[in-house]
Amino acid sequence: MPAITHHTPDALLAAYAAGSLPQAYALVVAAHISLCLECRAGYEAHLAGGGAVLDAVAAEAVSEGLKSSVLDLLDAPVAVEPTYRRDGVYPGPVMEALKGKPPSWKSLGLGVRQSILSSDREGSARLLYIPPGQAVPDHSHNGLELTLVLQGSFSDDTGRFAVGDLEVASQDLEHAPTADPGAPCICLAATDAPLRFTSLVPRLLQPLFRI
């Protein structure tokens, strides 16, 4: 894998370690950490820091009833969810979201396809397939968009993003990401609000495609 040059910001790593990221963003960060040794080390450092804080907190007395309830829960049977490993270009966290199955691609036109992995009030996560040379329609953002490259690469006004690179797009960025020559670009993208498309046709199709 080429060297990763675009990393998860430290604030997102800290939020992920604390368990406070929305599901869609947490999926992207988990996938990036699985590919990036530098960000994995940063994540583990945040976990260690959180553990040190807990060790320094004074113990609180609890009632005997609460203690018994907790012990009963520990004795109860627990359903263990399957853990999926990397499959092809898809990291383990993505395979977990796919439940071990191939993506269910839906056409967005001009060869671009998407597979929605999750969608709720806090945001959505999806896989995008973009043929070489094809651009995503020019757009800006109503919130935060995280885009992790899993195959190929894309470029926009901010630079080039290859396998393992993470683009963090805020409301200030307007761009038209274009897949570079070579392999089709496959990305994992998460948003917490609908995109703002510049052209009329993408805006009209937006509710249908749930972007």
Tab-separated table of C-alpha atoms in Angstrom:
chain	number	residue	atom	x	y	z
A	1	MET	CA	0.000	0.000	0.000
A	2	PRO	CA	1.345	3.498	-0.827
A	3	ALA	CA	2.212	5.787	2.071
A	4	ILE	CA	-0.853	7.372	3.636
A	5	THR	CA	-0.570	11.168	3.641
A	6	HIS	CA	-4.060	12.294	4.706
A	7	HIS	CA	-4.879	11.173	8.242
A	8	THR	CA	-7.751	11.232	10.746
A	9	PRO	CA	-7.625	14.520	12.715
A	10	ASP	CA	-6.685	14.058	16.356
A	11	ALA	CA	-10.027	15.425	17.573
A	12	LEU	CA	-11.869	12.682	15.660
A	13	LEU	CA	-9.500	10.024	17.036
A	14	ALA	CA	-10.198	11.266	20.560
A	15	ALA	CA	-13.965	11.229	19.980
A	16	TYR	CA	-13.772	7.731	18.501
A	17	ALA	CA	-11.744	6.488	21.480
A	18	ALA	CA	-14.336	8.027	23.813
A	19	GLY	CA	-17.182	6.342	21.926
A	20	SER	CA	-18.875	9.652	21.153
A	21	LEU	CA	-18.770	9.622	17.332
A	22	PRO	CA	-21.996	8.987	15.392
A	23	GLN	CA	-22.140	5.517	13.861
A	24	ALA	CA	-21.394	6.621	10.289
A	25	TYR	CA	-18.281	8.584	11.264
A	26	ALA	CA	-17.146	5.836	13.630
A	27	LEU	CA	-17.248	3.354	10.741
A	28	VAL	CA	-14.992	5.542	8.587
A	29	VAL	CA	-12.523	6.171	11.418
A	30	ALA	CA	-12.458	2.458	12.306
A	31	ALA	CA	-11.749	1.577	8.670
A	32	HIS	CA	-8.987	4.193	8.453
A	33	ILE	CA	-7.369	2.986	11.682
A	34	SER	CA	-7.341	-0.546	10.279
A	35	LEU	CA	-5.244	0.723	7.341
A	36	CYS	CA	-3.067	3.393	8.980
A	37	LEU	CA	-0.426	2.507	11.588
A	38	GLU	CA	0.088	6.161	12.514
A	39	CYS	CA	-3.573	6.794	13.323
A	40	ARG	CA	-3.891	3.434	15.056
A	41	ALA	CA	-1.074	4.496	17.370
A	42	GLY	CA	-2.823	7.815	18.000
A	43	TYR	CA	-6.069	6.019	18.785
A	44	GLU	CA	-4.339	3.666	21.230
A	45	ALA	CA	-2.680	6.651	22.886
A	46	HIS	CA	-6.112	8.200	23.466
A	47	LEU	CA	-7.347	4.911	24.925
A	48	ALA	CA	-4.364	4.801	27.266
A	49	GLY	CA	-4.950	8.415	28.264
A	50	GLY	CA	-8.589	7.703	29.017
A	51	GLY	CA	-7.594	4.726	31.139
A	52	ALA	CA	-5.160	6.862	33.096
A	53	VAL	CA	-7.914	9.393	33.797
A	54	LEU	CA	-10.217	6.652	35.075
A	55	ASP	CA	-7.456	5.314	37.328
A	56	ALA	CA	-7.068	8.768	38.865
A	57	VAL	CA	-10.777	9.191	39.637
A	58	ALA	CA	-11.714	8.526	43.232
A	59	ALA	CA	-13.772	5.383	43.810
A	60	GLU	CA	-17.465	5.790	44.560
A	61	ALA	CA	-19.380	3.521	46.896
A	62	VAL	CA	-22.327	1.667	45.335
A	63	SER	CA	-25.309	-0.065	46.905
A	64	GLU	CA	-25.324	-3.822	47.422
A	65	GLY	CA	-28.355	-4.037	45.127
A	66	LEU	CA	-26.515	-2.385	42.246
A	67	LYS	CA	-23.520	-4.652	42.744
A	68	SER	CA	-25.758	-7.757	42.602
A	69	SER	CA	-27.491	-6.506	39.434
A	70	VAL	CA	-24.169	-5.978	37.677
A	71	LEU	CA	-22.909	-9.426	38.677
A	72	ASP	CA	-26.161	-10.996	37.408
A	73	LEU	CA	-25.657	-9.282	34.036
A	74	LEU	CA	-22.109	-10.600	33.858
A	75	ASP	CA	-23.413	-14.144	34.410
A	76	ALA	CA	-26.083	-13.799	31.708
A	77	PRO	CA	-25.411	-15.383	28.282
A	78	VAL	CA	-24.151	-12.938	25.680
A	79	ALA	CA	-24.708	-13.241	21.932
A	80	VAL	CA	-21.342	-12.797	20.234
A	81	GLU	CA	-21.523	-10.923	16.944
A	82	PRO	CA	-19.358	-12.311	14.130
A	83	THR	CA	-16.166	-10.442	13.358
A	84	TYR	CA	-15.313	-10.109	9.695
A	85	ARG	CA	-11.814	-9.797	8.284
A	86	ARG	CA	-10.623	-7.727	5.343
A	87	ASP	CA	-11.945	-9.002	2.026
A	88	GLY	CA	-10.316	-7.588	-1.101
A	89	VAL	CA	-10.371	-3.796	-0.907
A	90	TYR	CA	-12.852	-3.756	1.997
A	91	PRO	CA	-11.361	-3.474	5.517
A	92	GLY	CA	-12.777	-5.514	8.392
A	93	PRO	CA	-15.048	-2.717	9.722
A	94	VAL	CA	-16.586	-2.307	6.268
A	95	MET	CA	-17.112	-6.064	5.947
A	96	GLU	CA	-18.809	-5.918	9.364
A	97	ALA	CA	-21.183	-3.239	8.021
A	98	LEU	CA	-21.775	-5.369	4.918
A	99	LYS	CA	-22.401	-8.429	7.142
A	100	GLY	CA	-19.836	-10.325	5.110
A	101	LYS	CA	-21.703	-9.879	1.825
A	102	PRO	CA	-20.662	-8.005	-1.349
A	103	PRO	CA	-21.915	-4.410	-1.689
A	104	SER	CA	-25.411	-3.955	-3.125
A	105	TRP	CA	-24.607	-1.357	-5.791
A	106	LYS	CA	-27.212	1.093	-7.111
A	107	SER	CA	-26.518	3.242	-10.169
A	108	LEU	CA	-26.289	7.014	-9.787
A	109	GLY	CA	-25.648	7.550	-13.509
A	110	LEU	CA	-22.524	8.001	-15.657
A	111	GLY	CA	-21.077	4.782	-14.244
A	112	VAL	CA	-21.105	6.038	-10.648
A	113	ARG	CA	-22.643	3.629	-8.136
A	114	GLN	CA	-23.349	3.624	-4.420
A	115	SER	CA	-24.149	1.127	-1.691
A	116	ILE	CA	-25.732	2.611	1.442
A	117	LEU	CA	-24.367	0.905	4.571
A	118	SER	CA	-26.270	2.828	7.242
A	119	SER	CA	-28.596	5.794	7.533
A	120	ASP	CA	-30.212	7.379	10.581
A	121	ARG	CA	-30.887	10.799	12.101
A	122	GLU	CA	-27.197	11.293	12.916
A	123	GLY	CA	-25.940	10.637	9.392
A	124	SER	CA	-25.272	8.060	6.705
A	125	ALA	CA	-22.404	5.918	5.465
A	126	ARG	CA	-22.082	4.619	1.926
A	127	LEU	CA	-19.657	3.049	-0.503
A	128	LEU	CA	-19.089	4.935	-3.756
A	129	TYR	CA	-17.767	3.441	-7.011
A	130	ILE	CA	-16.443	6.058	-9.444
A	131	PRO	CA	-15.058	5.054	-12.880
A	132	PRO	CA	-11.657	6.467	-13.940
A	133	GLY	CA	-11.936	10.056	-15.149
A	134	GLN	CA	-15.484	10.480	-13.847
A	135	ALA	CA	-16.281	13.350	-11.483
A	136	VAL	CA	-18.818	13.521	-8.690
A	137	PRO	CA	-21.093	16.538	-9.395
A	138	ASP	CA	-19.798	19.800	-7.934
A	139	HIS	CA	-21.076	20.230	-4.395
A	140	SER	CA	-20.519	21.782	-0.992
A	141	HIS	CA	-21.642	20.543	2.419
A	142	ASN	CA	-24.297	21.231	5.025
A	143	GLY	CA	-22.156	19.448	7.597
A	144	LEU	CA	-19.043	17.281	7.770
A	145	GLU	CA	-18.118	14.702	5.136
A	146	LEU	CA	-15.460	12.035	5.690
A	147	THR	CA	-14.233	10.139	2.615
A	148	LEU	CA	-11.802	7.212	2.852
A	149	VAL	CA	-10.261	5.773	-0.323
A	150	LEU	CA	-10.329	1.964	-0.498
A	151	GLN	CA	-9.273	1.481	-4.132
A	152	GLY	CA	-7.797	3.744	-6.808
A	153	SER	CA	-7.602	7.451	-6.087
A	154	PHE	CA	-9.371	10.764	-6.648
A	155	SER	CA	-8.330	14.384	-6.891
A	156	ASP	CA	-9.964	17.721	-6.156
A	157	ASP	CA	-8.875	21.277	-5.418
A	158	THR	CA	-7.353	20.204	-2.098
A	159	GLY	CA	-5.064	17.511	-3.542
A	160	ARG	CA	-4.887	13.827	-4.430
A	161	PHE	CA	-6.256	11.071	-2.208
A	162	ALA	CA	-5.074	7.481	-2.663
A	163	VAL	CA	-5.741	4.197	-0.850
A	164	GLY	CA	-5.922	4.763	2.904
A	165	ASP	CA	-6.154	8.556	2.625
A	166	LEU	CA	-8.989	10.314	4.433
A	167	GLU	CA	-10.486	13.580	3.181
A	168	VAL	CA	-12.254	15.715	5.786
A	169	ALA	CA	-14.606	18.141	4.025
A	170	SER	CA	-16.283	20.882	6.036
A	171	GLN	CA	-18.996	23.356	5.080
A	172	ASP	CA	-16.315	25.677	3.681
A	173	LEU	CA	-15.270	23.274	0.909
A	174	GLU	CA	-16.888	23.184	-2.536
A	175	HIS	CA	-15.412	20.532	-4.815
A	176	ALA	CA	-15.986	18.042	-7.618
A	177	PRO	CA	-13.871	14.971	-6.744
A	178	THR	CA	-12.660	13.226	-9.899
A	179	ALA	CA	-11.426	9.627	-10.071
A	180	ASP	CA	-7.872	9.445	-11.367
A	181	PRO	CA	-6.799	7.221	-14.315
A	182	GLY	CA	-6.260	3.576	-13.461
A	183	ALA	CA	-8.473	1.426	-11.267
A	184	PRO	CA	-12.002	2.626	-10.492
A	185	CYS	CA	-12.093	4.635	-7.287
A	186	ILE	CA	-13.971	2.982	-4.422
A	187	CYS	CA	-14.550	5.169	-1.353
A	188	LEU	CA	-16.252	4.924	1.992
A	189	ALA	CA	-18.059	8.204	2.704
A	190	ALA	CA	-19.981	9.438	5.751
A	191	THR	CA	-22.063	12.596	6.105
A	192	ASP	CA	-24.274	14.081	8.808
A	193	ALA	CA	-26.358	16.245	6.462
A	194	PRO	CA	-27.388	16.287	2.781
A	195	LEU	CA	-24.864	17.643	0.281
A	196	ARG	CA	-25.438	20.978	-1.488
A	197	PHE	CA	-25.202	20.369	-5.241
A	198	THR	CA	-24.471	23.264	-7.575
A	199	SER	CA	-26.333	21.934	-10.649
A	200	LEU	CA	-30.092	21.521	-10.944
A	201	VAL	CA	-30.246	17.859	-12.047
A	202	PRO	CA	-28.297	16.459	-9.054
A	203	ARG	CA	-30.495	18.553	-6.742
A	204	LEU	CA	-33.648	17.099	-8.304
A	205	LEU	CA	-32.333	13.525	-7.999
A	206	GLN	CA	-30.969	14.016	-4.484
A	207	PRO	CA	-34.033	12.748	-2.568
A	208	LEU	CA	-34.141	9.615	-4.748
A	209	PHE	CA	-30.454	8.828	-4.211
A	210	ARG	CA	-30.526	9.828	-0.495
A	211	ILE	CA	-27.287	11.809	-0.741
